[in-house]
């Protein structure tokens, strides 16, 4: 199955994440990674979801059926900046410290905590790079690890701002829609 | 001060402002403030007390489907709202505009497992078009406006509003003026001109065209446009279960129903067609059979207001997102070369002759009777009399339940007018018919509303019969096709499971006496020669009548496409 990266802008209402995730579950779409947060526009949150599907158009259309979903973009084939973060706690006896520090430097990872026998490293990067880093430090003994979902942004000036989508001057054409429906 | 209203009063006023005049429900603790307020508005807001919230929900559906207007149902928190879940799911599957108003425990105890607290917004999230948990009195007026707007526009569907008791009780000066603001909800009504043109070009190149119409045509009130288009191009019209009545079945271009229990010639026409125009149908598996084998030679145009329906079950060549009526009007505006049209008429006429030959060979209604001997009363005999008597009097609407009797009704009764055939299609909810008929009868006091029901499904919701009496409704007649079985399941057991009748034989109460206990007229019919007199008596009686037709027990619905087979492979006996 093909992996797709979807950027979803939604109204920042209580329950909206629940609606989206519940739709994925009941339709059997497989979420590989999910990240949600605020955006530059008040009232709009942004979800990056990595989904495995051979029918991504259906996933997109089903997302659009949710009343609070403003825009869905499949950015899989666009040039994007993608980031994940991992926090890794390693078992590190003092004699190996230097080796780890060197490795972290090569990957651009940050050492955020050091104690007598352990270290916490923050690794941020594209998913492949984070995978790679974890493979490299695994032999030292990972005591604990966690990873965030992926976030993605299209390169260049074009983008996915919520601002034009919640133009507050805009209102549904109630009369028009109702008369079209009633005809 | 005097301009202040309680949340419950605001709810009433907002409902009235948004066109509601009838509601079906049942009160309880959390929703009591609404009932308290309703009293003042009772001349504008009729409340019909049902005996079970499921009944209220189906009644709202019957009201909505027979009118196109919003159907409103009400339940109190906890069990009152969980009882609404089945009709909400039914409305969701059949795209019925419905508003469910639910009482909720006070916001102070919300989330604490308070008495009769149920997370109804969580439960109904996957089966509503949208839902709301309202905890502030300030939000009530707008939520009602937005909810009804969402439920009735685009692809209609159920919307639920859950309101905490304290929000109903609190008072403010209401503001009804807030404009609807839904930046993520902008249904497409006009079909793309380019696609419309492409569809027509494709059609005019075809030699074996068919048009299939579904629920979308009904909801867009597009029957006249279907007729105009079919006649302009002389294309045969197939009507799905929910399309029955949207195109008169006695029209020379009408082919009737397709699918699992559709007619052989309608299915064969689809399978042999080289062009299929589906307007407002969702290619349900009961229509398509095994999807990969459906209409193998046809170029397919799919018109639907919901983009997610297009390409979901069947790959299409030309998708058109839009309202059935407006797309048909665009199709009618196109002016292809007359020579092309004339040529197309000729080809289509030859094709229709061929399909009619198929029909003559396969559609003998009597052929499907597998009649053991003529002295027994077959279900078909009942339908024959009902058809005759209904046609003689006109102005009928039929509400069917789920099972064999439902398929026989679809096959054997006559469908001429839109919104006269009302059934639970997508969800197949047994127990739908009796309460739904209540909603239809309230909305159409001038029509005779027939309930055609099985002995099984009838027993799921027959308590609503007393509501008919309490509300002094006279225009409901019930025909129970009493075969002593959960017949449709028994049929599958007979055909595919070696007659292992596990859990399907059914003992019923004496329905005539039950009817009488409810204050209805009850009639029992045990042989074929009594059918006509019974139906005539039902018509002559100024009040609700139930007829218990004790039909032959083991009769099957044919033709039939076995589950997951191609609709080209029908069994006919
Ligand atoms: C609520 C519900 N439960 C179970 C079913 C499964 N089911 C489909 S048809 C059927 C038999 C219905 O029997 P009856 O109402 O007597 O109608 P008949 O088929 O005999 O005409 C059953 C049990 C259903 N559709 N709905
Ligand atoms: Mg039965």
Tab-separated table of N, CA, C and O and ligand atoms in Angstrom, chain B residues 402-405 408 430 453-457 480-488 504 506 508 551 553, ligand 2:
chain	number	residue	atom	x	y	z
B	402	UNK	N	-39.069	-4.372	6.745
B	402	UNK	CA	-37.897	-5.009	6.142
B	402	UNK	C	-38.077	-6.515	6.099
B	402	UNK	O	-38.390	-7.130	7.116
B	403	UNK	N	-37.919	-7.079	4.919
B	403	UNK	CA	-38.062	-8.521	4.771
B	403	UNK	C	-38.692	-8.864	3.439
B	403	UNK	O	-38.673	-8.059	2.497
B	404	UNK	N	-39.276	-10.043	3.367
B	404	UNK	CA	-39.887	-10.492	2.112
B	404	UNK	C	-41.015	-9.582	1.665
B	404	UNK	O	-41.102	-9.191	0.505
B	405	UNK	N	-41.892	-9.237	2.630
B	405	UNK	CA	-43.053	-8.399	2.289
B	405	UNK	C	-42.609	-7.080	1.664
B	405	UNK	O	-43.304	-6.496	0.851
B	408	UNK	N	-41.626	-7.777	-1.974
B	408	UNK	CA	-42.854	-7.985	-2.758
B	408	UNK	C	-43.571	-6.666	-3.001
B	408	UNK	O	-44.089	-6.428	-4.091
B	430	UNK	N	-35.789	-3.412	10.741
B	430	UNK	CA	-37.099	-3.964	11.100
B	430	UNK	C	-37.718	-3.106	12.184
B	430	UNK	O	-37.024	-2.620	13.082
B	453	UNK	N	-46.231	-4.797	6.271
B	453	UNK	CA	-45.322	-5.149	7.339
B	453	UNK	C	-45.279	-6.663	7.518
B	453	UNK	O	-46.240	-7.361	7.196
B	454	UNK	N	-44.150	-7.164	8.014
B	454	UNK	CA	-44.071	-8.580	8.344
B	454	UNK	C	-44.552	-8.831	9.765
B	454	UNK	O	-44.637	-7.898	10.571
B	455	UNK	N	-44.864	-10.079	10.066
B	455	UNK	CA	-45.293	-10.410	11.428
B	455	UNK	C	-44.145	-10.225	12.420
B	455	UNK	O	-44.364	-9.944	13.592
B	456	UNK	N	-42.906	-10.346	11.930
B	456	UNK	CA	-41.757	-10.156	12.812
B	456	UNK	C	-41.509	-8.690	13.113
B	456	UNK	O	-41.535	-8.251	14.261
B	457	UNK	N	-41.268	-7.912	12.071
B	457	UNK	CA	-40.948	-6.492	12.249
B	457	UNK	C	-42.065	-5.732	12.940
B	457	UNK	O	-41.804	-4.829	13.743
B	480	UNK	N	-50.584	-6.771	7.509
B	480	UNK	CA	-49.500	-7.637	7.970
B	480	UNK	C	-49.448	-8.847	7.050
B	480	UNK	O	-50.449	-9.558	6.884
B	481	UNK	N	-48.320	-9.046	6.425
B	481	UNK	CA	-48.132	-10.239	5.595
B	481	UNK	C	-47.593	-11.301	6.556
B	481	UNK	O	-46.389	-11.431	6.766
B	482	UNK	N	-48.538	-12.012	7.163
B	482	UNK	CA	-48.222	-12.881	8.290
B	482	UNK	C	-47.892	-14.288	7.793
B	482	UNK	O	-48.772	-15.079	7.487
B	483	UNK	N	-46.590	-14.575	7.728
B	483	UNK	CA	-46.164	-15.889	7.226
B	483	UNK	C	-45.593	-16.773	8.328
B	483	UNK	O	-45.025	-17.835	8.059
B	484	UNK	N	-45.707	-16.335	9.581
B	484	UNK	CA	-45.270	-17.190	10.685
B	484	UNK	C	-43.765	-17.418	10.737
B	484	UNK	O	-43.281	-18.301	11.447
B	485	UNK	N	-43.047	-16.592	9.995
B	485	UNK	CA	-41.594	-16.732	9.975
B	485	UNK	C	-40.937	-15.360	9.923
B	485	UNK	O	-41.545	-14.395	9.447
B	486	UNK	N	-39.697	-15.296	10.363
B	486	UNK	CA	-38.824	-14.208	9.946
B	486	UNK	C	-38.458	-14.592	8.514
B	486	UNK	O	-37.464	-15.247	8.236
B	487	UNK	N	-39.366	-14.216	7.612
B	487	UNK	CA	-39.429	-14.838	6.302
B	487	UNK	C	-38.164	-14.696	5.457
B	487	UNK	O	-37.737	-15.655	4.814
B	488	UNK	N	-37.600	-13.499	5.446
B	488	UNK	CA	-36.452	-13.311	4.568
B	488	UNK	C	-35.266	-14.157	5.029
B	488	UNK	O	-34.514	-14.689	4.210
B	504	UNK	N	-36.085	-18.884	13.196
B	504	UNK	CA	-36.951	-18.118	12.291
B	504	UNK	C	-38.452	-18.408	12.413
B	504	UNK	O	-39.241	-17.536	12.041
B	506	UNK	N	-42.024	-18.252	13.918
B	506	UNK	CA	-42.450	-17.119	14.729
B	506	UNK	C	-43.888	-17.319	15.199
B	506	UNK	O	-44.791	-17.512	14.392
B	508	UNK	N	-47.077	-15.499	16.872
B	508	UNK	CA	-47.532	-14.118	17.032
B	508	UNK	C	-48.792	-14.073	17.867
B	508	UNK	O	-49.533	-15.055	17.935
B	551	UNK	N	-50.904	-15.610	5.331
B	551	UNK	CA	-50.540	-16.119	4.007
B	551	UNK	C	-49.792	-17.442	4.112
B	551	UNK	O	-49.346	-17.850	5.198
B	553	UNK	N	-46.990	-19.999	4.260
B	553	UNK	CA	-45.838	-19.682	5.110
B	553	UNK	C	-44.493	-19.694	4.385
B	553	UNK	O	-43.657	-18.844	4.616
C	2	LIG	MG1	-42.796	-12.881	8.480
